[in-house]
Amino acid sequence: MTLWMLAWHNIRRRPARSALTIAAVAIGIAAVVALTAIAWGFESSWQQANDARATDLIVTRQASQNTMPSPFREADVRPLLMQQAHVQQVAGLLSEMLSVSEDGPPAFVFGWEYGSYLWQHLELVEGRWPASAHEQVVVIGTLAAQTLHKGVGDHVDIEGLTFPVVGIFRSSALVENGALLMTLRQMQQTMDKPGKVNVLNIQLDASASETDEAQIQQHVRQQLHGYHVLTSGELVSRNAVVRIAKAMSQVTTLIAGLVGALMVFNTMLMSVSERRREIGLLLAVGWRKAMVMRLIVSESVGLALTGGALGILAGFVLASVLEMLPLMRGKIDPLFSPWFLLAVLGLSVVLGMAGGLLPALNAARTSPSQALRGE
Amino acid sequence: MRHDDARGYRVNTPILTTKKLTLSFDEGRIHALNGVDLRVEEGEFVAITGPSGCGKSSLLHLLAALEEPDAGQRWFRGCAYEDMDDIACFRQQHIGLVFQAFHLLPTLNVLDNVLLPAVPTGRQMADHACDLLQRVGMDHRLQQYPAQLSGGERQRVAIARALINQPDILLADEPTGSLDSVSAGYVLQLLSELRQSMGLTMLMVTHDTDIARQADRQICMRDGRVIA
Amino acid sequence: MNSFWLLVLLLALGGHQATASAQHGTLAMDTGKAVQLRMDVRRYDADGHLLSPLKYALIVQQQDEAQYQLWRVLAPARWRGQKLLAHWQAEHAGAIFWRLSAEGGCLRDAGSFADWPGARQIWLLMRPWQTWAVRQQSGKDDEVNGHDCRWQRVRSPDGRWQVERCMDQQQPVSWRTRLLNHRGNVLQTIDISKLIRRNNGKLAARDFTISDADGSRTTVHVYSGDEDYQPAAGMFLPPEGCAAQPVLP
Ligand SMILES: Nc1ncnc2c1ncn2[C@@H]1O[C@H](COP(=O)(O)OP(=O)(O)OP(=O)(O)O)[C@@H](O)[C@H]1O
Ligand SMILES: [Mg+2]
């Protein structure tokens, strides 16, 4: 017979009420888990894309709060970048989110500088690459092929132009797997943005150290006004969608925590007032007040922890379901790290403690004499 | 000659002493106790009788430190209750309580109910609990729940629970009040056997004069006072 | 759980930079500058039926008092490449325009462009309201789609048009704009639902809805843009021998 066993007996004693409380906590935790995993997955997917491209530094227009960086004239910036020490290659990129099918959700369309290192990390699954910078063709990611039901030999309409699909590629980055890719020249023509890019990717040579990187960053910042020079990691963490997704996961965590704690609080308060006599007895047979408080908090933590565990499972399911939705396909890649799951369990413990504290104090204030006299 | 025993209490002094204990409710409108002076020797069996509402339960609660008096003093083996730094510990080590209403926890089985007072100690007491349950004749029902037991059986479990921490004093508030005469007789016999074998001091509130007569001493109360 | 659907929506809409002035529905621009916008236009008739959705590319250039616009249809296929060229004079409420085929020739039967669903609605939206004098500065306070705003009234120089707009008190945004004729009847209501910040720091509408007096509705979503467009030489010149169409109402 231990305190935990007693707590568990008490939780099981009111199955319906406990189940409801656990469900409320579980729903909150599930939302936290799914949303956070998605937010992190989204971030890490972008990060992977950048890592895979072997990009060290990125130049964009000073970001407004918009989700994709504004286009700028490549010629205004490239010469300065090429002058910097250790810069091996500068590759232009123009990206847009466009609807490429009648009914489907918009997809990423990328234009990458032909012959640049950006293409090297892609793996061709089928067909071929564009033969020249001028060829009006696209290659599409494996996921895009699935969602658009297109294969090599099919055509896609992009902004009123028809592009034959000549190849299907696979990338380590989910964002790219769901994207359509053409040469930068073609993309500029299609979008009527000649000479424009919205990202310049810089690859440094192997001898460049982190201080070199920081130095280049500083140099370029001083000389280029109205532009951002970021390491690829910084770019990802500044991405508006990543930021919003993270902010939303934080807000959800806060709300779920509050609601969960309130539910637990309410349940425990009811339970304490129902069990006044038993609590009086525990005090009468020599339990300290602190022990009684521990019992009540153990019960509330037990409730919250069970809810947390179930919530993690539900969060897994929810994130996987969302991942499967056609609308979200290729845009999210939920990430569940063991540390995160541990933190969520930690959150449920905190939530249980917070919810159980006042009821526990209330229980400890029980007068055993009064409680045992009561009918 | 006085000397201190292992627990630091003086021997040869009464186990329980009270002086001018008063207790009132409803902001002094109801006087439950009006100056109770009491002296109980080690190993004594004292029966407390008196009409309903005369303050018997109140006295037991004060002795068990479940309640604080308005005025007056209590000593355990010469040590004033106010001077004890851990009243919960005192209750746990020295006091066993038996109630008319049993107060068993319905969610716990017989064994766990008996073990309840030992939970804070963290000690493994299951063997001792089984032993006690055997002595009260309930060792064959360890896994059953209070709802499955008769009143007499429940009280026997409650007695085992009161004894699990090997108290010095057993305070019993109408232990047979809810029992039929056969069960009552059995429970009483059990209590007196246990008292003798364990060297317990026992204070028992009862309405039954036959029972009271078996005690070493009877105390009669009226209107919050001891009258005999 | 609301935040879920917000996220879903956000990811679905994805990201882009795009511009259309939030201020009055027109493009408040510096002279000499040109912008390119791409928009999805969906027109619903009074019964809520979706007419053929359209995608436009719009290029606008401001030259002193004149504004040049080139509209090009990207979708659907049957109008793909057709163009509308318009010259506006800020002093006048109207414009002259030419309709061009995909090949660049004139379309002679270009009396109206009612066959482009939503075109007329957007067209009216392009009126250079920003130059019209404010007639009545502060009207009553109101709330539009959850935004507090205050009504004000402006009028075209020739007195034929009036515009009422509900201005945000913190930022230069008209959350609801009403276009009235000279008799004071509301012809159109424009509600802005989503803003975007341009490179120059000004706000622009990214999503808005135009409601007509007959109950029909046009939604516009600006999905791409270039605030620093380099127009090709002669881009805004009408082809040889094309007749200009009269000023639109
Ligand atoms: N919580 C309380 N509030 C007010 N009055 C109380 C309270 N508890 C006890 N009393 C009163 O105190 C007096 C003594 O009560 P107590 O329970 O000690 O009597 P008793 O002798 O045990 O009676 P019984 O034989 O019926 O159990 C009674 O008049 C009772 O009404
Ligand atoms: Mg009583």
mmCIF file of C-alpha atoms in Angstrom, chain A residues 17-332:
data_model
loop_
_atom_site.group_PDB
_atom_site.id
_atom_site.type_symbol
_atom_site.label_atom_id
_atom_site.label_comp_id
_atom_site.label_asym_id
_atom_site.label_seq_id
_atom_site.Cartn_x
_atom_site.Cartn_y
_atom_site.Cartn_z
ATOM 1 C CA ARG A 17 -15.693 12.143 -13.938
ATOM 2 C CA SER A 18 -12.063 11.105 -14.098
ATOM 3 C CA ALA A 19 -12.447 10.048 -17.717
ATOM 4 C CA LEU A 20 -13.927 13.421 -18.627
ATOM 5 C CA THR A 21 -11.114 15.263 -16.943
ATOM 6 C CA ILE A 22 -8.535 13.030 -18.561
ATOM 7 C CA ALA A 23 -10.221 13.554 -21.932
ATOM 8 C CA ALA A 24 -10.147 17.343 -21.526
ATOM 9 C CA VAL A 25 -6.466 17.254 -20.660
ATOM 10 C CA ALA A 26 -5.815 14.790 -23.482
ATOM 11 C CA ILE A 27 -7.506 16.996 -26.070
ATOM 12 C CA GLY A 28 -5.459 19.980 -24.971
ATOM 13 C CA ILE A 29 -2.236 18.008 -24.944
ATOM 14 C CA ALA A 30 -3.063 16.474 -28.324
ATOM 15 C CA ALA A 31 -3.450 19.953 -29.770
ATOM 16 C CA VAL A 32 -0.167 20.977 -28.207
ATOM 17 C CA VAL A 33 1.633 17.903 -29.477
ATOM 18 C CA ALA A 34 0.259 18.044 -33.003
ATOM 19 C CA LEU A 35 0.702 21.764 -33.434
ATOM 20 C CA THR A 36 4.163 21.889 -31.948
ATOM 21 C CA ALA A 37 5.286 18.886 -33.919
ATOM 22 C CA ILE A 38 3.974 20.497 -37.080
ATOM 23 C CA ALA A 39 5.613 23.817 -36.300
ATOM 24 C CA TRP A 40 8.934 22.135 -35.609
ATOM 25 C CA GLY A 41 8.549 19.799 -38.532
ATOM 26 C CA PHE A 42 7.876 22.741 -40.778
ATOM 27 C CA GLU A 43 10.955 24.473 -39.517
ATOM 28 C CA SER A 44 13.176 21.441 -39.764
ATOM 29 C CA SER A 45 11.891 20.697 -43.234
ATOM 30 C CA TRP A 46 12.979 24.167 -44.343
ATOM 31 C CA GLN A 47 16.216 23.682 -42.525
ATOM 32 C CA GLN A 48 16.761 20.396 -44.284
ATOM 33 C CA ALA A 49 16.100 22.034 -47.594
ATOM 34 C CA ASN A 50 18.746 24.633 -46.880
ATOM 35 C CA ASP A 51 21.201 22.145 -45.460
ATOM 36 C CA ALA A 52 20.767 19.847 -48.402
ATOM 37 C CA ARG A 53 21.462 22.666 -50.813
ATOM 38 C CA ALA A 54 24.725 23.221 -48.971
ATOM 39 C CA THR A 55 23.861 26.880 -48.742
ATOM 40 C CA ASP A 56 25.857 28.848 -46.194
ATOM 41 C CA LEU A 57 24.415 32.326 -46.528
ATOM 42 C CA ILE A 58 21.247 33.740 -47.943
ATOM 43 C CA VAL A 59 20.469 37.226 -49.157
ATOM 44 C CA THR A 60 16.860 38.434 -49.285
ATOM 45 C CA ARG A 61 15.059 41.747 -49.320
ATOM 46 C CA GLN A 62 14.515 43.167 -45.854
ATOM 47 C CA ALA A 63 11.678 40.960 -44.806
ATOM 48 C CA SER A 64 8.347 42.570 -44.364
ATOM 49 C CA GLN A 65 5.934 40.447 -42.338
ATOM 50 C CA ASN A 66 5.087 38.658 -45.546
ATOM 51 C CA THR A 67 5.516 34.957 -45.849
ATOM 52 C CA MET A 68 7.833 34.957 -48.833
ATOM 53 C CA PRO A 69 10.647 37.404 -49.462
ATOM 54 C CA SER A 70 10.046 40.077 -52.099
ATOM 55 C CA PRO A 71 11.755 39.841 -55.467
ATOM 56 C CA PHE A 72 14.755 42.026 -56.218
ATOM 57 C CA ARG A 73 17.092 42.584 -59.150
ATOM 58 C CA GLU A 74 19.854 40.024 -59.024
ATOM 59 C CA ALA A 75 22.289 42.325 -60.799
ATOM 60 C CA ASP A 76 22.102 44.843 -57.949
ATOM 61 C CA VAL A 77 23.490 42.427 -55.439
ATOM 62 C CA ARG A 78 25.451 39.662 -57.095
ATOM 63 C CA PRO A 79 28.636 41.645 -57.922
ATOM 64 C CA LEU A 80 29.124 42.662 -54.328
ATOM 65 C CA LEU A 81 28.675 39.101 -53.131
ATOM 66 C CA MET A 82 31.116 37.719 -55.652
ATOM 67 C CA GLN A 83 33.785 40.090 -54.322
ATOM 68 C CA GLN A 84 33.724 38.582 -50.847
ATOM 69 C CA ALA A 85 36.435 36.192 -49.782
ATOM 70 C CA HIS A 86 35.576 32.474 -49.667
ATOM 71 C CA VAL A 87 32.460 32.906 -51.828
ATOM 72 C CA GLN A 88 32.439 30.010 -54.208
ATOM 73 C CA GLN A 89 29.076 30.275 -55.874
ATOM 74 C CA VAL A 90 26.073 32.574 -55.814
ATOM 75 C CA ALA A 91 22.880 30.963 -57.042
ATOM 76 C CA GLY A 92 19.644 32.841 -57.667
ATOM 77 C CA LEU A 93 16.244 31.475 -56.776
ATOM 78 C CA LEU A 94 12.734 32.715 -57.452
ATOM 79 C CA SER A 95 9.900 31.020 -55.633
ATOM 80 C CA GLU A 96 6.147 31.483 -55.684
ATOM 81 C CA MET A 97 3.143 29.732 -54.296
ATOM 82 C CA LEU A 98 0.867 29.148 -57.261
ATOM 83 C CA SER A 99 -2.201 27.134 -58.059
ATOM 84 C CA VAL A 100 -1.141 24.662 -60.673
ATOM 85 C CA SER A 101 -4.283 22.590 -60.934
ATOM 86 C CA GLU A 102 -7.973 23.421 -61.186
ATOM 87 C CA ASP A 103 -9.012 22.118 -57.806
ATOM 88 C CA GLY A 104 -5.861 21.450 -55.825
ATOM 89 C CA PRO A 105 -4.301 23.714 -53.224
ATOM 90 C CA PRO A 106 -1.494 26.050 -54.293
ATOM 91 C CA ALA A 107 1.967 24.532 -54.558
ATOM 92 C CA PHE A 108 5.479 25.853 -54.370
ATOM 93 C CA VAL A 109 7.006 26.592 -57.736
ATOM 94 C CA PHE A 110 10.757 27.167 -57.703
ATOM 95 C CA GLY A 111 13.005 28.610 -60.335
ATOM 96 C CA TRP A 112 16.637 27.666 -59.752
ATOM 97 C CA GLU A 113 19.597 29.037 -61.596
ATOM 98 C CA TYR A 114 20.475 26.525 -64.258
ATOM 99 C CA GLY A 115 23.734 24.683 -63.620
ATOM 100 C CA SER A 116 24.045 25.982 -60.052
ATOM 101 C CA TYR A 117 24.939 23.795 -57.092
ATOM 102 C CA LEU A 118 21.316 23.919 -55.924
ATOM 103 C CA TRP A 119 20.364 21.123 -58.299
ATOM 104 C CA GLN A 120 23.031 18.766 -57.012
ATOM 105 C CA HIS A 121 21.253 17.536 -53.934
ATOM 106 C CA LEU A 122 18.212 16.343 -55.871
ATOM 107 C CA GLU A 123 17.902 12.757 -56.914
ATOM 108 C CA LEU A 124 16.320 12.111 -60.300
ATOM 109 C CA VAL A 125 13.768 9.331 -60.006
ATOM 110 C CA GLU A 126 12.450 9.372 -63.524
ATOM 111 C CA GLY A 127 12.943 11.239 -66.793
ATOM 112 C CA ARG A 128 15.586 13.916 -67.161
ATOM 113 C CA TRP A 129 16.640 17.369 -66.034
ATOM 114 C CA PRO A 130 15.937 20.492 -68.111
ATOM 115 C CA ALA A 131 18.406 20.506 -70.970
ATOM 116 C CA SER A 132 19.132 24.222 -70.878
ATOM 117 C CA ALA A 133 18.255 27.383 -69.038
ATOM 118 C CA HIS A 134 15.815 28.244 -71.792
ATOM 119 C CA GLU A 135 13.919 25.001 -72.081
ATOM 120 C CA GLN A 136 10.288 25.543 -71.099
ATOM 121 C CA VAL A 137 9.853 22.398 -68.985
ATOM 122 C CA VAL A 138 9.391 21.470 -65.339
ATOM 123 C CA VAL A 139 10.588 18.682 -63.142
ATOM 124 C CA ILE A 140 8.367 17.863 -60.193
ATOM 125 C CA GLY A 141 8.922 16.381 -56.757
ATOM 126 C CA THR A 142 7.672 12.900 -55.932
ATOM 127 C CA LEU A 143 4.985 14.245 -53.653
ATOM 128 C CA ALA A 144 3.851 16.810 -56.213
ATOM 129 C CA ALA A 145 3.630 13.996 -58.761
ATOM 130 C CA GLN A 146 1.289 12.185 -56.397
ATOM 131 C CA THR A 147 -0.893 15.106 -55.470
ATOM 132 C CA LEU A 148 -1.152 16.471 -59.002
ATOM 133 C CA HIS A 149 -1.461 13.015 -60.583
ATOM 134 C CA LYS A 150 1.184 13.959 -63.103
ATOM 135 C CA GLY A 151 4.040 11.961 -64.520
ATOM 136 C CA VAL A 152 6.757 12.346 -67.110
ATOM 137 C CA GLY A 153 5.109 13.237 -70.423
ATOM 138 C CA ASP A 154 2.150 15.050 -68.820
ATOM 139 C CA HIS A 155 1.691 18.796 -68.905
ATOM 140 C CA VAL A 156 1.057 21.329 -66.184
ATOM 141 C CA ASP A 157 -0.388 24.791 -66.608
ATOM 142 C CA ILE A 158 1.483 27.466 -64.708
ATOM 143 C CA GLU A 159 0.277 31.038 -64.964
ATOM 144 C CA GLY A 160 -1.240 30.564 -68.386
ATOM 145 C CA LEU A 161 1.720 28.727 -69.825
ATOM 146 C CA THR A 162 1.953 25.027 -70.542
ATOM 147 C CA PHE A 163 4.964 23.134 -69.282
ATOM 148 C CA PRO A 164 5.774 19.522 -70.136
ATOM 149 C CA VAL A 165 6.869 17.466 -67.148
ATOM 150 C CA VAL A 166 10.218 15.958 -68.107
ATOM 151 C CA GLY A 167 11.396 14.541 -64.834
ATOM 152 C CA ILE A 168 10.493 13.535 -61.325
ATOM 153 C CA PHE A 169 12.927 14.097 -58.496
ATOM 154 C CA ARG A 170 13.262 13.286 -54.844
ATOM 155 C CA SER A 171 14.679 15.621 -52.221
ATOM 156 C CA SER A 172 15.566 15.195 -48.585
ATOM 157 C CA ALA A 173 13.389 18.225 -47.941
ATOM 158 C CA LEU A 174 9.672 17.779 -47.831
ATOM 159 C CA VAL A 175 9.037 21.306 -49.117
ATOM 160 C CA GLU A 176 10.904 20.456 -52.282
ATOM 161 C CA ASN A 177 9.270 17.086 -52.739
ATOM 162 C CA GLY A 178 5.949 18.855 -52.963
ATOM 163 C CA ALA A 179 7.234 21.490 -55.353
ATOM 164 C CA LEU A 180 7.524 22.075 -59.087
ATOM 165 C CA LEU A 181 10.929 23.130 -60.307
ATOM 166 C CA MET A 182 12.080 24.933 -63.422
ATOM 167 C CA THR A 183 15.103 26.962 -64.371
ATOM 168 C CA LEU A 184 15.365 30.445 -62.960
ATOM 169 C CA ARG A 185 15.189 31.926 -66.463
ATOM 170 C CA GLN A 186 11.901 30.134 -67.139
ATOM 171 C CA MET A 187 10.477 31.169 -63.811
ATOM 172 C CA GLN A 188 11.375 34.798 -64.407
ATOM 173 C CA GLN A 189 9.675 34.668 -67.772
ATOM 174 C CA THR A 190 6.615 32.919 -66.435
ATOM 175 C CA MET A 191 6.144 35.406 -63.638
ATOM 176 C CA ASP A 192 7.169 38.372 -65.777
ATOM 177 C CA LYS A 193 9.973 39.162 -63.364
ATOM 178 C CA PRO A 194 12.965 39.290 -65.659
ATOM 179 C CA GLY A 195 16.269 39.526 -63.818
ATOM 180 C CA LYS A 196 14.537 39.116 -60.463
ATOM 181 C CA VAL A 197 15.169 36.626 -57.700
ATOM 182 C CA ASN A 198 13.812 36.503 -54.199
ATOM 183 C CA VAL A 199 16.715 34.639 -52.661
ATOM 184 C CA LEU A 200 20.397 34.569 -53.469
ATOM 185 C CA ASN A 201 22.117 31.485 -52.102
ATOM 186 C CA ILE A 202 25.765 31.704 -51.299
ATOM 187 C CA GLN A 203 28.054 28.728 -51.076
ATOM 188 C CA LEU A 204 31.369 29.265 -49.389
ATOM 189 C CA ASP A 205 34.464 27.228 -50.051
ATOM 190 C CA ALA A 206 35.535 24.435 -47.727
ATOM 191 C CA SER A 207 38.153 26.526 -45.956
ATOM 192 C CA ALA A 208 35.630 29.102 -44.749
ATOM 193 C CA SER A 209 35.187 29.039 -40.987
ATOM 194 C CA GLU A 210 32.289 30.301 -38.958
ATOM 195 C CA THR A 211 34.116 33.552 -38.272
ATOM 196 C CA ASP A 212 34.617 33.990 -42.019
ATOM 197 C CA GLU A 213 30.910 33.476 -42.428
ATOM 198 C CA ALA A 214 30.142 36.079 -39.787
ATOM 199 C CA GLN A 215 32.603 38.471 -41.377
ATOM 200 C CA ILE A 216 31.045 38.179 -44.797
ATOM 201 C CA GLN A 217 27.666 38.641 -43.212
ATOM 202 C CA GLN A 218 28.811 41.847 -41.563
ATOM 203 C CA HIS A 219 30.530 43.162 -44.691
ATOM 204 C CA VAL A 220 27.530 42.671 -46.870
ATOM 205 C CA ARG A 221 25.226 44.154 -44.277
ATOM 206 C CA GLN A 222 27.235 47.343 -44.197
ATOM 207 C CA GLN A 223 27.242 47.768 -47.926
ATOM 208 C CA LEU A 224 23.807 46.554 -48.891
ATOM 209 C CA HIS A 225 20.901 48.489 -47.522
ATOM 210 C CA GLY A 226 17.434 47.092 -47.421
ATOM 211 C CA TYR A 227 18.650 43.509 -47.571
ATOM 212 C CA HIS A 228 19.021 40.695 -45.093
ATOM 213 C CA VAL A 229 22.064 38.523 -45.001
ATOM 214 C CA LEU A 230 21.267 35.441 -43.033
ATOM 215 C CA THR A 231 22.729 32.098 -42.334
ATOM 216 C CA SER A 232 20.384 29.425 -43.564
ATOM 217 C CA GLY A 233 19.336 28.675 -39.989
ATOM 218 C CA GLU A 234 18.436 32.296 -39.357
ATOM 219 C CA LEU A 235 16.342 32.397 -42.494
ATOM 220 C CA VAL A 236 14.301 29.458 -41.382
ATOM 221 C CA SER A 237 13.691 30.809 -37.919
ATOM 222 C CA ARG A 238 12.644 34.141 -39.447
ATOM 223 C CA ASN A 239 10.262 32.570 -41.887
ATOM 224 C CA ALA A 240 6.851 34.030 -41.155
ATOM 225 C CA VAL A 241 5.029 30.733 -41.445
ATOM 226 C CA VAL A 242 7.507 29.072 -39.121
ATOM 227 C CA ARG A 243 7.162 31.966 -36.734
ATOM 228 C CA ILE A 244 3.399 32.026 -36.840
ATOM 229 C CA ALA A 245 3.230 28.266 -36.498
ATOM 230 C CA LYS A 246 5.506 28.474 -33.483
ATOM 231 C CA ALA A 247 3.571 31.328 -31.948
ATOM 232 C CA MET A 248 0.367 29.405 -32.422
ATOM 233 C CA SER A 249 1.816 26.320 -30.831
ATOM 234 C CA GLN A 250 2.873 28.465 -27.898
ATOM 235 C CA VAL A 251 -0.540 30.035 -27.525
ATOM 236 C CA THR A 252 -2.164 26.631 -27.799
ATOM 237 C CA THR A 253 0.168 25.321 -25.136
ATOM 238 C CA LEU A 254 -0.796 28.180 -22.867
ATOM 239 C CA ILE A 255 -4.517 27.747 -23.421
ATOM 240 C CA ALA A 256 -4.392 23.969 -23.164
ATOM 241 C CA GLY A 257 -2.379 24.311 -19.972
ATOM 242 C CA LEU A 258 -4.843 26.726 -18.435
ATOM 243 C CA VAL A 259 -7.937 24.776 -19.463
ATOM 244 C CA GLY A 260 -6.377 21.513 -18.356
ATOM 245 C CA ALA A 261 -5.355 22.929 -14.987
ATOM 246 C CA LEU A 262 -8.828 24.387 -14.470
ATOM 247 C CA MET A 263 -10.483 21.071 -15.308
ATOM 248 C CA VAL A 264 -8.215 19.237 -12.906
ATOM 249 C CA PHE A 265 -8.796 21.923 -10.318
ATOM 250 C CA ASN A 266 -12.552 21.600 -10.574
ATOM 251 C CA THR A 267 -12.466 17.821 -10.424
ATOM 252 C CA MET A 268 -10.167 17.742 -7.434
ATOM 253 C CA LEU A 269 -12.172 20.356 -5.582
ATOM 254 C CA MET A 270 -15.310 18.286 -6.025
ATOM 255 C CA SER A 271 -13.497 15.154 -5.025
ATOM 256 C CA VAL A 272 -12.088 16.745 -1.880
ATOM 257 C CA SER A 273 -15.436 18.056 -0.719
ATOM 258 C CA GLU A 274 -17.020 14.656 -1.337
ATOM 259 C CA ARG A 275 -14.353 12.870 0.610
ATOM 260 C CA ARG A 276 -14.199 15.228 3.551
ATOM 261 C CA ARG A 277 -14.846 12.387 6.000
ATOM 262 C CA GLU A 278 -12.126 10.169 4.580
ATOM 263 C CA ILE A 279 -9.658 13.015 4.696
ATOM 264 C CA GLY A 280 -10.641 13.569 8.322
ATOM 265 C CA LEU A 281 -9.992 9.905 8.994
ATOM 266 C CA LEU A 282 -6.555 10.031 7.369
ATOM 267 C CA LEU A 283 -5.677 12.965 9.611
ATOM 268 C CA ALA A 284 -7.109 11.142 12.641
ATOM 269 C CA VAL A 285 -5.000 8.030 12.068
ATOM 270 C CA GLY A 286 -1.852 10.108 12.061
ATOM 271 C CA TRP A 287 -1.378 11.400 8.517
ATOM 272 C CA ARG A 288 0.317 14.752 8.417
ATOM 273 C CA LYS A 289 -1.338 17.580 6.533
ATOM 274 C CA ALA A 290 1.553 17.514 4.086
ATOM 275 C CA MET A 291 0.858 13.841 3.436
ATOM 276 C CA VAL A 292 -2.784 14.522 2.720
ATOM 277 C CA MET A 293 -1.728 17.271 0.337
ATOM 278 C CA ARG A 294 0.630 14.905 -1.382
ATOM 279 C CA LEU A 295 -2.205 12.451 -1.832
ATOM 280 C CA ILE A 296 -4.452 15.054 -3.461
ATOM 281 C CA VAL A 297 -1.675 16.389 -5.673
ATOM 282 C CA SER A 298 -0.738 12.832 -6.626
ATOM 283 C CA GLU A 299 -4.301 12.276 -7.744
ATOM 284 C CA SER A 300 -4.366 15.449 -9.801
ATOM 285 C CA VAL A 301 -0.988 14.679 -11.310
ATOM 286 C CA GLY A 302 -2.202 11.156 -12.020
ATOM 287 C CA LEU A 303 -5.181 12.541 -13.892
ATOM 288 C CA ALA A 304 -3.105 15.044 -15.832
ATOM 289 C CA LEU A 305 -0.381 12.531 -16.603
ATOM 290 C CA THR A 306 -2.856 9.976 -17.925
ATOM 291 C CA GLY A 307 -4.432 12.730 -19.990
ATOM 292 C CA GLY A 308 -0.990 13.771 -21.144
ATOM 293 C CA ALA A 309 -0.037 10.260 -22.227
ATOM 294 C CA LEU A 310 -3.298 9.780 -24.094
ATOM 295 C CA GLY A 311 -2.940 13.277 -25.536
ATOM 296 C CA ILE A 312 0.470 12.440 -26.925
ATOM 297 C CA LEU A 313 -1.001 9.423 -28.680
ATOM 298 C CA ALA A 314 -3.911 11.471 -29.980
ATOM 299 C CA GLY A 315 -1.501 14.201 -31.048
ATOM 300 C CA PHE A 316 0.456 11.651 -33.067
ATOM 301 C CA VAL A 317 -2.710 10.534 -34.764
ATOM 302 C CA LEU A 318 -3.917 14.088 -35.342
ATOM 303 C CA ALA A 319 -0.637 15.184 -36.866
ATOM 304 C CA SER A 320 -0.533 12.126 -39.115
ATOM 305 C CA VAL A 321 -4.106 12.744 -40.234
ATOM 306 C CA LEU A 322 -3.321 16.382 -40.982
ATOM 307 C CA GLU A 323 -0.242 15.291 -42.832
ATOM 308 C CA MET A 324 -2.420 13.088 -45.013
ATOM 309 C CA LEU A 325 -4.924 15.820 -45.912
ATOM 310 C CA PRO A 326 -4.461 16.815 -49.525
ATOM 311 C CA LEU A 327 -4.369 20.455 -48.500
ATOM 312 C CA MET A 328 -1.445 19.900 -46.168
ATOM 313 C CA ARG A 329 0.413 17.305 -48.161
ATOM 314 C CA GLY A 330 4.035 18.091 -48.533
ATOM 315 C CA LYS A 331 3.823 21.126 -46.339
ATOM 316 C CA ILE A 332 4.166 19.530 -42.974
#
